[in-house]
XYZ file of C-alpha atoms in Angstrom:
19
model
C 4.645 -12.953 3.958
C 1.211 -13.319 5.460
C 1.132 -9.951 6.998
C 2.276 -8.026 3.422
C -0.788 -10.335 2.138
C -3.109 -8.974 5.219
C -1.877 -5.451 4.119
C -2.782 -5.695 0.682
C -6.404 -6.849 1.205
C -6.889 -3.855 3.781
C -5.404 -1.464 1.845
C -8.239 -2.836 -1.156
C -10.681 -3.355 1.015
C -10.095 0.868 2.747
C -9.911 2.126 -1.542
C -13.355 -0.204 -2.493
C -15.336 1.134 0.799
C -13.494 4.857 -0.018
C -14.857 4.568 -3.744
């Protein structure tokens, strides 16, 4: 569960940074 949450956070950060 923690790993999935981390991946989600990373993906969200990546998307925000790309935007």
